[in-house]
Amino acid sequence: MRLHQSSPSKLLRRDAIAQCRYCGEWMEYFDRHDHGRIPMVPKALPSDRFPVQMRWQILRGIALPGDGGESYCYVPHPAFCAAVDHPESSHELTQARAMFRMRFEKRVKQGFIPDLRPLDEDEVAEQHVQPVEGLRHVIAYASLLWLAPGKVEDVQCVARAWSTGERCSNAVSHDEGEWTEIEIPYTPGRAGQEVLWSGSTMWVYALHTLYLDEFRRWMQQRCIHHARGAGIEEVLPPQWVRFRPLVHDEFILRERPAHVELPTMTDTGIAGIFLEPERTVCATPDCHNGSVAKVPKDWLCYKCEPIRKKRERIHRQWTKRDT
């Protein structure tokens, strides 16, 4: 079985059918437009039965959001997995999920043993990734954050070596990125409000300078020797998972890595004469607003000050509730 060389997807359809280990339903994997993989209910369904945000279309083997104006669409399996507690929905969705729940209960009575209950739909979608232990770094590309299967320098190619038939021992990294400090992403909902991450930052390995083809090599977890070519077999699927702050809190690097040096600052003054007035930058990381007026220490700009007050107000509300 082969894929046409012009297809963006390298996922063989014979390897794309799998059984959910949480509920036992069959699902079909597709490569996503943003380099991940998504399991779908293995047949197209009428689009008018599902909300817009749940509709997907398949174009040349790649899953894209929306139905493309067609009357039939694909829907993600995690949205119907019986092992997940789903939020309230329309009557039709509730009926469909109840049907999946009945099939799950019948399957359990017949001897099916499900895995431990998943935390959310994201964990159901990422069940094809083999568990990884140890220290793991976070990489950034554009607005995307991914949790690596280990330290950046230790991420190993998943292709099968032609010479030995074993997993390629080469590293994926070729020193293309750089370490940078960003604000920890905000998590919506009650759980995100309970976490006191106001103003906290984390260190990530940024790959913003890479071209899309080169970043795709990272997502495929291939070394430079196995980046392209026909007939390349994978020993196991790529081990990246989407970074979720609440779930992956233990992997957040809040301190600058020891081997990373800060950029040297150049002096813009000549003999004590400054080319421009002294400017105080906002104390919020990654905020470049500033003031040339005299301001107190840890000054916040007009945008960041209301955000800080709102977070403090929410924190006081939850603190009073706990006590």
CSV table of C-alpha atoms in Angstrom, one decimal:
chain,number,residue,atom,x,y,z
A,1,MET,CA,0.0,0.0,0.0
A,2,ARG,CA,1.4,3.4,-1.0
A,3,LEU,CA,0.5,7.0,-0.8
A,4,HIS,CA,0.8,9.3,-3.8
A,5,GLN,CA,3.9,11.5,-3.6
A,6,SER,CA,1.8,14.7,-3.8
A,7,SER,CA,-0.4,13.9,-0.8
A,8,PRO,CA,0.4,15.9,2.3
A,9,SER,CA,-0.7,13.0,4.5
A,10,LYS,CA,1.7,10.1,5.1
A,11,LEU,CA,-0.7,8.1,7.2
A,12,LEU,CA,-1.5,4.7,5.5
A,13,ARG,CA,-5.3,4.0,5.7
A,14,ARG,CA,-4.6,0.4,6.7
A,15,ASP,CA,-2.9,1.7,9.9
A,16,ALA,CA,-5.6,4.4,10.5
A,17,ILE,CA,-8.4,2.1,11.9
A,18,ALA,CA,-8.1,1.6,15.7
A,19,GLN,CA,-10.4,0.6,18.6
A,20,CYS,CA,-10.8,3.2,21.3
A,21,ARG,CA,-9.3,1.7,24.5
A,22,TYR,CA,-11.6,3.7,26.7
A,23,CYS,CA,-15.0,2.8,25.1
A,24,GLY,CA,-14.2,0.1,22.5
A,25,GLU,CA,-15.7,2.0,19.5
A,26,TRP,CA,-13.9,1.8,16.2
A,27,MET,CA,-12.4,5.1,15.0
A,28,GLU,CA,-10.4,6.2,12.0
A,29,TYR,CA,-7.4,8.5,12.3
A,30,PHE,CA,-6.6,11.4,10.0
A,31,ASP,CA,-3.7,13.8,9.8
A,32,ARG,CA,-4.9,17.3,11.0
A,33,HIS,CA,-4.2,20.5,9.1
A,34,ASP,CA,-2.1,21.7,12.1
A,35,HIS,CA,0.2,18.6,12.1
A,36,GLY,CA,-1.6,16.6,14.7
A,37,ARG,CA,-3.8,13.5,14.3
A,38,ILE,CA,-7.5,13.2,15.0
A,39,PRO,CA,-9.7,10.1,15.4
A,40,MET,CA,-13.1,10.3,13.6
A,41,VAL,CA,-16.3,8.3,13.7
A,42,PRO,CA,-15.5,6.0,10.7
A,43,LYS,CA,-18.2,7.2,8.3
A,44,ALA,CA,-19.5,10.5,7.0
A,45,LEU,CA,-22.7,11.7,8.6
A,46,PRO,CA,-25.3,14.4,7.7
A,47,SER,CA,-23.9,17.8,8.4
A,48,ASP,CA,-27.2,19.3,9.6
A,49,ARG,CA,-27.2,17.0,12.7
A,50,PHE,CA,-24.1,18.6,14.2
A,51,PRO,CA,-23.0,22.1,15.2
A,52,VAL,CA,-20.6,23.9,13.0
A,53,GLN,CA,-17.6,23.5,15.4
A,54,MET,CA,-18.0,19.7,15.3
A,55,ARG,CA,-17.9,19.3,11.5
A,56,TRP,CA,-14.8,18.2,9.6
A,57,GLN,CA,-14.0,17.6,6.0
A,58,ILE,CA,-11.3,15.4,4.5
A,59,LEU,CA,-9.2,16.9,1.7
A,60,ARG,CA,-6.4,14.7,0.2
A,61,GLY,CA,-6.1,12.8,3.4
A,62,ILE,CA,-6.0,15.9,5.6
A,63,ALA,CA,-8.7,16.7,8.2
A,64,LEU,CA,-9.9,20.4,7.9
A,65,PRO,CA,-12.4,22.2,10.1
A,66,GLY,CA,-15.9,22.7,8.6
A,67,ASP,CA,-18.0,20.7,6.1
A,68,GLY,CA,-16.8,22.6,3.0
A,69,GLY,CA,-20.4,23.3,2.1
A,70,GLU,CA,-21.2,19.6,1.7
A,71,SER,CA,-24.2,17.8,3.1
A,72,TYR,CA,-22.1,15.2,4.8
A,73,CYS,CA,-19.2,15.6,7.2
A,74,TYR,CA,-16.9,13.7,9.6
A,75,VAL,CA,-17.2,14.2,13.4
A,76,PRO,CA,-14.5,13.5,15.9
A,77,HIS,CA,-14.8,10.4,18.0
A,78,PRO,CA,-13.8,12.1,21.3
A,79,ALA,CA,-17.0,14.1,21.1
A,80,PHE,CA,-19.0,10.9,21.5
A,81,CYS,CA,-16.7,8.7,23.5
A,82,ALA,CA,-18.8,7.2,26.3
A,83,ALA,CA,-15.9,7.3,28.8
A,84,VAL,CA,-15.9,11.2,28.8
A,85,ASP,CA,-18.3,13.5,30.6
A,86,HIS,CA,-19.6,15.8,27.9
A,87,PRO,CA,-21.1,19.2,28.5
A,88,GLU,CA,-24.8,19.8,27.9
A,89,SER,CA,-25.7,19.8,24.3
A,90,SER,CA,-28.6,19.8,21.8
A,91,HIS,CA,-31.3,17.1,21.9
A,92,GLU,CA,-29.9,15.3,18.8
A,93,LEU,CA,-26.3,15.2,20.2
A,94,THR,CA,-27.6,14.0,23.6
A,95,GLN,CA,-29.5,11.1,21.8
A,96,ALA,CA,-26.4,10.2,19.8
A,97,ARG,CA,-24.2,10.1,22.9
A,98,ALA,CA,-26.8,8.0,24.7
A,99,MET,CA,-26.7,5.5,21.9
A,100,PHE,CA,-22.8,5.3,22.2
A,101,ARG,CA,-23.3,4.9,26.0
A,102,MET,CA,-25.7,2.0,25.6
A,103,ARG,CA,-23.3,0.3,23.2
A,104,PHE,CA,-20.4,0.8,25.6
A,105,GLU,CA,-22.4,-0.7,28.5
A,106,LYS,CA,-23.3,-3.7,26.4
A,107,ARG,CA,-19.7,-4.1,25.4
A,108,VAL,CA,-18.6,-4.1,29.0
A,109,LYS,CA,-21.2,-6.8,29.9
A,110,GLN,CA,-19.8,-8.9,27.1
A,111,GLY,CA,-16.3,-8.8,28.6
A,112,PHE,CA,-14.7,-5.5,27.3
A,113,ILE,CA,-12.3,-4.0,29.9
A,114,PRO,CA,-11.8,-0.3,29.3
A,115,ASP,CA,-8.7,1.7,30.4
A,116,LEU,CA,-8.8,4.1,33.3
A,117,ARG,CA,-11.3,6.9,32.7
A,118,PRO,CA,-9.7,9.7,30.6
A,119,LEU,CA,-9.4,13.3,31.9
A,120,ASP,CA,-11.0,14.9,28.8
A,121,GLU,CA,-11.6,14.6,25.1
A,122,ASP,CA,-7.9,15.6,24.4
A,123,GLU,CA,-6.7,12.5,26.2
A,124,VAL,CA,-9.0,10.4,24.1
A,125,ALA,CA,-7.7,12.0,20.9
A,126,GLU,CA,-4.0,11.4,21.9
A,127,GLN,CA,-4.3,7.7,22.9
A,128,HIS,CA,-2.3,6.6,19.8
A,129,VAL,CA,0.8,8.3,21.4
A,130,GLN,CA,2.8,5.9,23.5
A,131,PRO,CA,3.4,7.0,27.1
A,132,VAL,CA,6.6,8.9,27.7
A,133,GLU,CA,8.4,9.3,31.1
A,134,GLY,CA,11.0,11.7,32.3
A,135,LEU,CA,11.7,15.3,31.7
A,136,ARG,CA,9.9,16.8,28.7
A,137,HIS,CA,10.4,20.2,27.0
A,138,VAL,CA,7.7,22.4,25.4
A,139,ILE,CA,8.3,23.6,21.8
A,140,ALA,CA,6.5,26.6,20.2
A,141,TYR,CA,5.7,27.3,16.6
A,142,ALA,CA,3.6,30.4,15.7
A,143,SER,CA,0.7,30.1,18.2
A,144,LEU,CA,1.0,26.4,18.8
A,145,LEU,CA,2.6,24.7,21.8
A,146,TRP,CA,3.6,21.0,21.8
A,147,LEU,CA,4.9,18.8,24.5
A,148,ALA,CA,8.0,17.0,23.3
A,149,PRO,CA,8.6,13.3,24.1
A,150,GLY,CA,11.7,14.3,26.1
A,151,LYS,CA,14.4,17.0,26.2
A,152,VAL,CA,14.7,18.8,22.9
A,153,GLU,CA,18.2,17.5,22.3
A,154,ASP,CA,17.1,13.9,23.0
A,155,VAL,CA,14.0,13.7,20.8
A,156,GLN,CA,14.8,10.6,18.6
A,157,CYS,CA,13.7,9.9,15.0
A,158,VAL,CA,10.9,7.4,14.7
A,159,ALA,CA,11.8,6.1,11.2
A,160,ARG,CA,13.1,2.6,10.7
A,161,ALA,CA,16.8,2.7,9.6
A,162,TRP,CA,17.4,1.1,6.2
A,163,SER,CA,20.7,-0.4,7.3
A,164,THR,CA,19.8,-2.1,10.6
A,165,GLY,CA,16.0,-2.4,10.4
A,166,GLU,CA,15.8,-0.9,13.9
A,167,ARG,CA,14.7,2.6,15.0
A,168,CYS,CA,16.9,5.3,13.7
A,169,SER,CA,19.2,6.6,16.4
A,170,ASN,CA,19.6,10.1,15.0
A,171,ALA,CA,18.2,13.1,16.8
A,172,VAL,CA,15.4,15.3,15.3
A,173,SER,CA,17.0,18.5,16.5
A,174,HIS,CA,19.6,20.2,14.3
A,175,ASP,CA,19.9,23.3,16.5
A,176,GLU,CA,17.3,25.2,14.5
A,177,GLY,CA,15.5,26.9,17.5
A,178,GLU,CA,16.2,29.0,20.5
A,179,TRP,CA,15.0,29.2,24.1
A,180,THR,CA,12.6,32.0,24.9
A,181,GLU,CA,10.4,33.1,27.8
A,182,ILE,CA,6.6,33.4,27.3
A,183,GLU,CA,3.6,33.8,29.5
A,184,ILE,CA,1.9,30.6,30.6
A,185,PRO,CA,-1.2,30.2,28.4
A,186,TYR,CA,-4.5,31.1,30.0
A,187,THR,CA,-6.9,28.1,30.6
A,188,PRO,CA,-10.6,29.0,30.2
A,189,GLY,CA,-13.2,27.8,32.7
A,190,ARG,CA,-13.4,27.4,36.4
A,191,ALA,CA,-10.2,25.2,36.5
A,192,GLY,CA,-8.2,28.0,34.8
A,193,GLN,CA,-9.5,30.6,37.3
A,194,GLU,CA,-8.5,28.5,40.3
A,195,VAL,CA,-4.8,28.3,39.2
A,196,LEU,CA,-2.8,31.3,40.3
A,197,TRP,CA,-0.6,31.8,37.3
A,198,SER,CA,-1.1,35.6,37.2
A,199,GLY,CA,2.0,37.0,35.5
A,200,SER,CA,3.9,33.7,35.6
A,201,THR,CA,6.1,32.7,32.7
A,202,MET,CA,7.6,29.6,31.2
A,203,TRP,CA,10.6,28.7,29.0
A,204,VAL,CA,9.9,27.1,25.6
A,205,TYR,CA,12.0,26.0,22.7
A,206,ALA,CA,10.9,28.3,19.8
A,207,LEU,CA,10.9,27.1,16.2
A,208,HIS,CA,9.4,30.3,14.8
A,209,THR,CA,12.1,30.8,12.2
A,210,LEU,CA,11.5,27.4,10.5
A,211,TYR,CA,9.8,27.1,7.2
A,212,LEU,CA,6.6,25.0,7.2
A,213,ASP,CA,8.3,22.0,5.5
A,214,GLU,CA,11.0,22.0,8.1
A,215,PHE,CA,8.5,22.2,11.0
A,216,ARG,CA,6.6,19.3,9.4
A,217,ARG,CA,9.8,17.3,9.8
A,218,TRP,CA,9.7,18.0,13.5
A,219,MET,CA,6.1,17.0,13.8
A,220,GLN,CA,6.8,13.8,11.9
A,221,GLN,CA,9.6,13.3,14.4
A,222,ARG,CA,12.2,12.6,11.6
A,223,CYS,CA,15.9,13.3,11.4
A,224,ILE,CA,17.3,15.2,8.4
A,225,HIS,CA,18.1,12.0,6.7
A,226,HIS,CA,14.6,10.6,6.9
A,227,ALA,CA,12.8,13.9,6.3
A,228,ARG,CA,11.7,12.9,2.7
A,229,GLY,CA,11.6,9.9,0.5
A,230,ALA,CA,9.3,7.1,-0.5
A,231,GLY,CA,8.8,3.9,1.5
A,232,ILE,CA,10.0,5.3,4.9
A,233,GLU,CA,8.5,3.1,7.6
A,234,GLU,CA,7.8,4.3,11.2
A,235,VAL,CA,8.7,2.2,14.2
A,236,LEU,CA,6.0,4.0,16.2
A,237,PRO,CA,3.8,7.1,15.7
A,238,PRO,CA,5.3,10.5,16.5
A,239,GLN,CA,5.1,11.1,20.3
A,240,TRP,CA,4.1,14.8,20.4
A,241,VAL,CA,1.0,15.8,22.3
A,242,ARG,CA,-0.6,19.2,22.5
A,243,PHE,CA,0.6,21.2,25.5
A,244,ARG,CA,-2.1,21.7,28.1
A,245,PRO,CA,-1.0,23.8,31.2
A,246,LEU,CA,-3.3,22.1,33.7
A,247,VAL,CA,-2.4,18.6,32.6
A,248,HIS,CA,1.3,19.1,32.0
A,249,ASP,CA,2.1,21.4,34.9
A,250,GLU,CA,5.0,19.2,36.0
A,251,PHE,CA,6.8,19.9,32.7
A,252,ILE,CA,6.6,23.7,32.8
A,253,LEU,CA,10.0,25.3,33.0
A,254,ARG,CA,9.6,28.3,35.2
A,255,GLU,CA,13.3,28.9,35.4
A,256,ARG,CA,15.7,29.6,32.6
A,257,PRO,CA,17.6,26.4,31.5
A,258,ALA,CA,21.1,26.4,33.0
A,259,HIS,CA,22.8,26.1,29.6
A,260,VAL,CA,20.9,29.0,28.0
A,261,GLU,CA,22.7,32.4,28.1
A,262,LEU,CA,20.8,35.7,28.1
A,263,PRO,CA,21.5,38.0,25.1
A,264,THR,CA,24.1,40.6,25.8
A,265,MET,CA,22.8,44.2,26.1
A,266,THR,CA,24.4,46.9,24.1
A,267,ASP,CA,25.1,50.3,25.5
A,268,THR,CA,23.2,53.0,23.6
A,269,GLY,CA,24.7,56.0,25.6
A,270,ILE,CA,27.8,57.9,24.6
A,271,ALA,CA,29.8,59.6,27.4
A,272,GLY,CA,26.7,59.7,29.6
A,273,ILE,CA,24.5,61.3,26.9
A,274,PHE,CA,21.4,59.2,26.0
A,275,LEU,CA,20.0,59.2,22.5
A,276,GLU,CA,16.4,59.0,23.9
A,277,PRO,CA,14.6,59.6,27.3
A,278,GLU,CA,14.8,56.8,29.8
A,279,ARG,CA,11.8,54.5,29.3
A,280,THR,CA,10.3,52.2,31.9
A,281,VAL,CA,8.8,49.0,30.4
A,282,CYS,CA,5.7,47.4,31.7
A,283,ALA,CA,6.4,44.7,34.4
A,284,THR,CA,4.3,42.1,32.5
A,285,PRO,CA,6.5,39.6,30.6
A,286,ASP,CA,6.2,40.0,26.8
A,287,CYS,CA,4.5,43.4,27.1
A,288,HIS,CA,6.4,46.1,25.3
A,289,ASN,CA,4.4,49.1,26.5
A,290,GLY,CA,6.3,51.7,28.4
A,291,SER,CA,6.4,55.2,29.8
A,292,VAL,CA,9.0,58.0,29.9
A,293,ALA,CA,7.3,59.5,32.9
A,294,LYS,CA,8.4,58.7,36.5
A,295,VAL,CA,6.6,55.5,37.6
A,296,PRO,CA,6.8,53.2,40.6
A,297,LYS,CA,8.6,49.9,40.7
A,298,ASP,CA,6.7,47.0,39.0
A,299,TRP,CA,4.6,49.5,37.1
A,300,LEU,CA,1.9,48.0,34.8
A,301,CYS,CA,0.6,49.7,31.7
A,302,TYR,CA,-3.0,50.7,31.0
A,303,LYS,CA,-3.7,47.3,29.4
A,304,CYS,CA,-2.1,45.0,32.0
A,305,GLU,CA,-3.3,46.8,35.1
A,306,PRO,CA,-7.1,45.9,34.6
A,307,ILE,CA,-6.1,42.3,33.9
A,308,ARG,CA,-4.1,42.1,37.2
A,309,LYS,CA,-7.0,43.5,39.2
A,310,LYS,CA,-9.5,41.1,37.6
A,311,ARG,CA,-7.3,38.1,38.4
A,312,GLU,CA,-6.8,39.3,42.0
A,313,ARG,CA,-10.6,39.8,42.4
A,314,ILE,CA,-11.2,36.2,41.1
A,315,HIS,CA,-8.5,34.9,43.4
A,316,ARG,CA,-10.1,36.6,46.5
A,317,GLN,CA,-13.5,35.1,45.5
A,318,TRP,CA,-12.2,31.6,45.3
A,319,THR,CA,-10.1,32.0,48.5
A,320,LYS,CA,-13.2,33.1,50.5
A,321,ARG,CA,-15.2,30.1,49.0
A,322,ASP,CA,-12.5,27.7,50.2
A,323,THR,CA,-12.4,29.1,53.7
